[in-house]
Coordinates of N, CA and C in Angstrom, one line a residue:
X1 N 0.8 -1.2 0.0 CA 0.0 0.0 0.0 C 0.9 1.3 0.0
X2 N 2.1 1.2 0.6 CA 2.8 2.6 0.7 C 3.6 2.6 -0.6
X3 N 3.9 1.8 -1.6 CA 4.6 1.9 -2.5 C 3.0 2.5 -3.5
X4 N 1.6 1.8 -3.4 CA 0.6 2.7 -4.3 C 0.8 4.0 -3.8
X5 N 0.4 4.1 -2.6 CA 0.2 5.7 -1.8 C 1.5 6.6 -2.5
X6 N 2.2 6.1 -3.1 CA 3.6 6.8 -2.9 C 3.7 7.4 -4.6
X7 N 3.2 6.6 -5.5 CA 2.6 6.2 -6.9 C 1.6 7.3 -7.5
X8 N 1.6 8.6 -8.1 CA 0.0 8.7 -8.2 C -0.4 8.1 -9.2
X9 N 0.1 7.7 -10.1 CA -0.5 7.0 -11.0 C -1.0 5.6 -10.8
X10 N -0.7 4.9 -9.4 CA -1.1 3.6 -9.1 C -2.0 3.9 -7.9
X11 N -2.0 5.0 -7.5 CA -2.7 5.5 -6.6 C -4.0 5.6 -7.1
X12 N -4.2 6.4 -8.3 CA -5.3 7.2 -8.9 C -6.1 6.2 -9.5
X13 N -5.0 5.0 -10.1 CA -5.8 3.6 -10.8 C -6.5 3.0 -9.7
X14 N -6.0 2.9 -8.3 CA -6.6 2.2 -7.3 C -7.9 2.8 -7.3
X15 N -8.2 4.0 -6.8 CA -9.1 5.1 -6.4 C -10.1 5.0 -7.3
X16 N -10.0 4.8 -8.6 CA -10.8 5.2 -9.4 C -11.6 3.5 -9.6
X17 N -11.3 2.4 -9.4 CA -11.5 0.9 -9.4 C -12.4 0.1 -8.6
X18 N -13.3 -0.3 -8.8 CA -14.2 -0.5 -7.8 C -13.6 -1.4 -7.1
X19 N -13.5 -2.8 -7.8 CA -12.6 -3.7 -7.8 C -11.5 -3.6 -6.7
X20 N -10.5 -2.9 -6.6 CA -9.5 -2.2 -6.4 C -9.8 -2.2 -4.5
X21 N -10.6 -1.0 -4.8 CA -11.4 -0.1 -3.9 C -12.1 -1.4 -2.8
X22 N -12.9 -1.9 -3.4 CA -13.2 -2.9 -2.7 C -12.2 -3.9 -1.6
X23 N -11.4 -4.4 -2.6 CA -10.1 -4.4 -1.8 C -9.3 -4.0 -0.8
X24 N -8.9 -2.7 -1.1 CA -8.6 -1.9 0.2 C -9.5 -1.9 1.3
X25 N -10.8 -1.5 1.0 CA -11.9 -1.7 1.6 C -11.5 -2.9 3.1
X26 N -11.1 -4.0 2.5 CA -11.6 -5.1 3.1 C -10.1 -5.1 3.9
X27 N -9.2 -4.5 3.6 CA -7.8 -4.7 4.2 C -7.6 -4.0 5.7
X28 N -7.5 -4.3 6.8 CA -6.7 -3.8 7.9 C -5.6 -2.6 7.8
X29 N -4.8 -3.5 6.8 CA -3.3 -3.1 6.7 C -3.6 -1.9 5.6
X30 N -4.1 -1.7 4.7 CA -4.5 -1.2 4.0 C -5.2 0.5 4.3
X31 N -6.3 -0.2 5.2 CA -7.1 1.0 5.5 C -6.1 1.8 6.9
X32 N -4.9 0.9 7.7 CA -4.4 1.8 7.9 C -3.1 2.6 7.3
X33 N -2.8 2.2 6.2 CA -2.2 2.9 5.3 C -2.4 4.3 5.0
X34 N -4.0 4.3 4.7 CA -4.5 5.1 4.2 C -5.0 6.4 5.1
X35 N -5.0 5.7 6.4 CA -5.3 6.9 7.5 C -4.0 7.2 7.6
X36 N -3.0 6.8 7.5 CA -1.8 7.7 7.9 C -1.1 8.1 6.0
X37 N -1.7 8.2 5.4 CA -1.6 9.3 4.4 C -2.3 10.4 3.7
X38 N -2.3 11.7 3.5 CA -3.3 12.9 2.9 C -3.0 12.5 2.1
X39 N -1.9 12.3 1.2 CA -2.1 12.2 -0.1 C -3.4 11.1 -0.5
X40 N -3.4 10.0 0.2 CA -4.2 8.7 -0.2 C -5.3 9.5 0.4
X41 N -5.8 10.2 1.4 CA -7.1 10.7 1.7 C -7.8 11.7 0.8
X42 N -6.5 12.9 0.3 CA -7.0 13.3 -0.8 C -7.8 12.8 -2.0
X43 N -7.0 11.8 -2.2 CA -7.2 10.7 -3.5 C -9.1 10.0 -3.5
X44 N -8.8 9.9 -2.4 CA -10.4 9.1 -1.8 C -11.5 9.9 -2.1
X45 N -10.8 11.2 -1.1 CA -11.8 12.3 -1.3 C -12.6 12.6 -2.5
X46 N -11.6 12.9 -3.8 CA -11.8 13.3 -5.0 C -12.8 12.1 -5.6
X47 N -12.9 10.7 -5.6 CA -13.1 9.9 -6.2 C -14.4 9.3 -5.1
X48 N -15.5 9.5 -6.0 CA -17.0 8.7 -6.1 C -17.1 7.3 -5.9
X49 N -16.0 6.3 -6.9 CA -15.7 5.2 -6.6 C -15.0 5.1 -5.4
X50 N -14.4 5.3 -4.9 CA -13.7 5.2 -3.7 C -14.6 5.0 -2.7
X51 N -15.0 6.1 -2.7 CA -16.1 6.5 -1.4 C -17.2 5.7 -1.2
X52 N -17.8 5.5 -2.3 CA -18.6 4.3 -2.4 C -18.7 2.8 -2.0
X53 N -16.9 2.0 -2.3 CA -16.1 1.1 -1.5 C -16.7 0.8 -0.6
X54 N -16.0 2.4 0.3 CA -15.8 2.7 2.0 C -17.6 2.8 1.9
X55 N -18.4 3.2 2.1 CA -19.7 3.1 2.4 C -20.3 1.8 1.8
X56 N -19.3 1.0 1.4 CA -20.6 -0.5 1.5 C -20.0 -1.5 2.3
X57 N -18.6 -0.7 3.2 CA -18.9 -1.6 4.2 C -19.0 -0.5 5.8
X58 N -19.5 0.4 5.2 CA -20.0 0.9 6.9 C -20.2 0.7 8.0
X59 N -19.9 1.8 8.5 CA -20.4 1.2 10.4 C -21.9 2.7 10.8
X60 N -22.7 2.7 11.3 CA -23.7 3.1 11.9 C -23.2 3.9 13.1
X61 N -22.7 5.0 14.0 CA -23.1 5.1 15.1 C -24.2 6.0 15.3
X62 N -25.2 5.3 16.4 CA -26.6 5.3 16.7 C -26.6 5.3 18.0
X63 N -27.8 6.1 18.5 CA -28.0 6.2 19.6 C -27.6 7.7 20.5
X64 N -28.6 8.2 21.2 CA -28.2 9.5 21.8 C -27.1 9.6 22.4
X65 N -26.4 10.6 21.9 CA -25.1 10.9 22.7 C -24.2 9.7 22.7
X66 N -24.0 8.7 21.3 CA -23.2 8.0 21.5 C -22.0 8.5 21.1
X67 N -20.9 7.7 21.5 CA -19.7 8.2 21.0 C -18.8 7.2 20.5
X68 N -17.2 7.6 19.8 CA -16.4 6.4 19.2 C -15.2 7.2 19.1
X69 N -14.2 6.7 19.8 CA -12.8 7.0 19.5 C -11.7 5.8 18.8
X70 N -10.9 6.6 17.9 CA -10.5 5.4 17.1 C -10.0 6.3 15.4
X71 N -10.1 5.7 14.5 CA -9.5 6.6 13.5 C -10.8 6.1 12.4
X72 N -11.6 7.1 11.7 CA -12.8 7.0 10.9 C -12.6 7.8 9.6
X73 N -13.5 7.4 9.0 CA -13.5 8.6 7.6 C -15.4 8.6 7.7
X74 N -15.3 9.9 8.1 CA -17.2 10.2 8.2 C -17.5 10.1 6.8
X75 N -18.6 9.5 6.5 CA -19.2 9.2 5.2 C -20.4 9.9 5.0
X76 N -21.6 10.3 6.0 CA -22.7 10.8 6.0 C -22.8 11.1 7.6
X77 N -23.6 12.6 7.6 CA -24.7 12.8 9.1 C -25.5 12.8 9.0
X78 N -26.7 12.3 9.8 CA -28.1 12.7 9.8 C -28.7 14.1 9.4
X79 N -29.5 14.4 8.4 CA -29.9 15.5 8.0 C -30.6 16.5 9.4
X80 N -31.0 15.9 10.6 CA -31.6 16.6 11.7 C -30.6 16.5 12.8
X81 N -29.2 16.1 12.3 CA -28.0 16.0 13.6 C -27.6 17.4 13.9
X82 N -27.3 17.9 15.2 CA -27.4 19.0 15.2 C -25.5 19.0 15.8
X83 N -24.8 20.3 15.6 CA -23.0 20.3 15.9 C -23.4 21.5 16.8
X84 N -22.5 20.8 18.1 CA -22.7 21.9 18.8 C -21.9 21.2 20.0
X85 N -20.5 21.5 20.1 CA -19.4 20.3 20.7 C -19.6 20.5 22.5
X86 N -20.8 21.2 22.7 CA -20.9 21.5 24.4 C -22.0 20.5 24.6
X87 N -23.2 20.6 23.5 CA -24.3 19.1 24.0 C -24.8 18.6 22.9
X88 N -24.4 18.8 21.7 CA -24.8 17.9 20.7 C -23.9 17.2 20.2
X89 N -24.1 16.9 18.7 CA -22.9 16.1 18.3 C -21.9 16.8 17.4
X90 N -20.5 16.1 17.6 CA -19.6 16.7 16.8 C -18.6 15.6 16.4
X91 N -17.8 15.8 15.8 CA -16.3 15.1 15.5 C -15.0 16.0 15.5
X92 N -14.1 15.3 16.3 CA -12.6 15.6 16.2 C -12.0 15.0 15.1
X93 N -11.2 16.0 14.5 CA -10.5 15.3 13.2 C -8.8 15.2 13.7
X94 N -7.9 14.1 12.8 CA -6.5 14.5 13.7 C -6.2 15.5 13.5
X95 N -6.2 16.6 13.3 CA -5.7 17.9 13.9 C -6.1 18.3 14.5
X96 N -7.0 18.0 15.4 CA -7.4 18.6 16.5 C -8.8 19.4 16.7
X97 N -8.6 19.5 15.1 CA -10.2 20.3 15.1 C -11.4 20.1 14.8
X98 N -12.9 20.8 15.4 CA -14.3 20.3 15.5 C -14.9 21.5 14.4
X99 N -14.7 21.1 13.2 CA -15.8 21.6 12.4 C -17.1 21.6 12.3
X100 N -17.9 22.5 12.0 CA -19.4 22.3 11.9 C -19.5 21.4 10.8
X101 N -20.4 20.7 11.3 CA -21.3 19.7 9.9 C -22.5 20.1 9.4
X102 N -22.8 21.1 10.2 CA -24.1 22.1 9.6 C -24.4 22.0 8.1
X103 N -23.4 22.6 7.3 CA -23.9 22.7 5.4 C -22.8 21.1 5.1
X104 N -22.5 20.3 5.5 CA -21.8 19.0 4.8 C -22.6 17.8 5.8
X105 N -24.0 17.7 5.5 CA -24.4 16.8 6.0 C -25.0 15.8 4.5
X106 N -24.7 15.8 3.9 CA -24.9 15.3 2.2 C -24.1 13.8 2.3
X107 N -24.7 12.7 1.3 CA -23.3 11.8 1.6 C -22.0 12.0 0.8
X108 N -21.2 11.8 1.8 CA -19.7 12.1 1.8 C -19.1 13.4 1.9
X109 N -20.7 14.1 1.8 CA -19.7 16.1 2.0 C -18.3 16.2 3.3
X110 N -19.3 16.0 4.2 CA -18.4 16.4 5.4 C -16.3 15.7 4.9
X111 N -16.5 14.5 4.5 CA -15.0 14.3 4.5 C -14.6 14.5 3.2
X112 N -15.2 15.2 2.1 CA -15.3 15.7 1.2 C -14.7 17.2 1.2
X113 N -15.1 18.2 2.4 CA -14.9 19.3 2.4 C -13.3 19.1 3.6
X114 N -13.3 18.0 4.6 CA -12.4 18.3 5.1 C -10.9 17.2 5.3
X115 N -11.1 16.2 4.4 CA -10.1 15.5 4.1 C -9.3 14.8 5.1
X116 N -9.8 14.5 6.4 CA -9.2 14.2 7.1 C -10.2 12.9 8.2
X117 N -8.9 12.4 8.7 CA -9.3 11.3 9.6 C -10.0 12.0 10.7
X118 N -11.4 11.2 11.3 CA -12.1 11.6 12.7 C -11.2 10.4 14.2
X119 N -10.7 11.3 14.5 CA -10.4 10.2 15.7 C -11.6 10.2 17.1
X120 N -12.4 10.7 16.8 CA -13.5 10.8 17.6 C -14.7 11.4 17.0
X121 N -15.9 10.8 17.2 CA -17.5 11.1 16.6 C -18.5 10.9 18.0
X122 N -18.7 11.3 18.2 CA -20.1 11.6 19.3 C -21.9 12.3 18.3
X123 N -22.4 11.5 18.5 CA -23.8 11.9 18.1 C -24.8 12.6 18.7
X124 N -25.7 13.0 18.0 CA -26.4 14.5 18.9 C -27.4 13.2 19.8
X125 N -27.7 14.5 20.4 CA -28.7 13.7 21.5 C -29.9 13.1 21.7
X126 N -30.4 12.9 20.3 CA -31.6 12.4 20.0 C -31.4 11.4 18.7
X127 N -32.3 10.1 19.9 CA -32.0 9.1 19.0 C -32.1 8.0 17.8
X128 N -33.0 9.3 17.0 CA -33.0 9.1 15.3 C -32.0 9.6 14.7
X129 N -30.9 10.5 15.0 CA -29.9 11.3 14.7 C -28.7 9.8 14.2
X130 N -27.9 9.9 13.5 CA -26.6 9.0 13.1 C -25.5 9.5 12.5
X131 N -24.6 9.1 12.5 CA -23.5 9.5 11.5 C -22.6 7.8 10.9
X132 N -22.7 8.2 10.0 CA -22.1 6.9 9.2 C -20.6 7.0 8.8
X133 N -19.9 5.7 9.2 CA -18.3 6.0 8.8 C -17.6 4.9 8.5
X134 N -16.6 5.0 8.0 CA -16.0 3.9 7.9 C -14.7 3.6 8.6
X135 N -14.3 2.2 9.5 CA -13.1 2.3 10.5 C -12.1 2.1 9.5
X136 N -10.5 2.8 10.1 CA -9.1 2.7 9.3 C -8.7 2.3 10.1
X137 N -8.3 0.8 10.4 CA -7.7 0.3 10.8 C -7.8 -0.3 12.5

């Protein structure tokens, strides 16, 4: 994986492959490759296929005020999730920062607009609210 990540042209073949994509998908070693590279998150970001991969094998977190630490790529929030990092829900990304998900609640906007790993997701406080993501490793 670090010799594709390293590649853009083997990179971009991956990314763009469903096949491929699926693959990585299913990999440990792979998907943490990918959390410890921008360039490979970049790559993801840009690509429809990619994303799509990572959202057919999702994870759900559900439930008020649930939370998850660990390394993610948010894929969708609930359209009535509310960001508000004192009592609703939010995500830390590895840099430290809690963006609103206010206008990137679309699927895949949010890690679309911000290209980065969630090492933490907490969900708003009411329990029809979700956010969908996929674990890196």
């Amino acid at each position: 994986m670090t010799a594709i990540i390293g590649n853009s042209t083997a990179l971009n073949a991956v990314v763009t492959s469903s096949v491929a994509m699926a693959a990585v998908a299913a990999s440990n070693t792979a998907t943490k490759a990918i959390a410890a590279s921008q360039t490979a998150l970049n790559a993801i970001a840009g690509s429809t296929t990619a994303l799509d991969a990572l959202y057919a094998k999702k994870s759900r977190l559900t439930g008020a005020s649930a939370s998850k630490s660990g390394k993610f790529i948010i894929l969708q929030i609930s359209n009535d999730s509310v960001f508000n990092t004192s009592k609703y829900g939010y995500a830390t990304l590895s840099d430290g920062s809690q963006p609103s998900w206010e206008n990137y609640k679309g699927k895949y906007a949010f890690f679309m607009q911000y290209k980065k790993i969630a090492t933490y997701i907490k969900n708003d406080t009411e329990d029809d609210d979700w956010i969908d993501y996929f674990p890196c490793g």
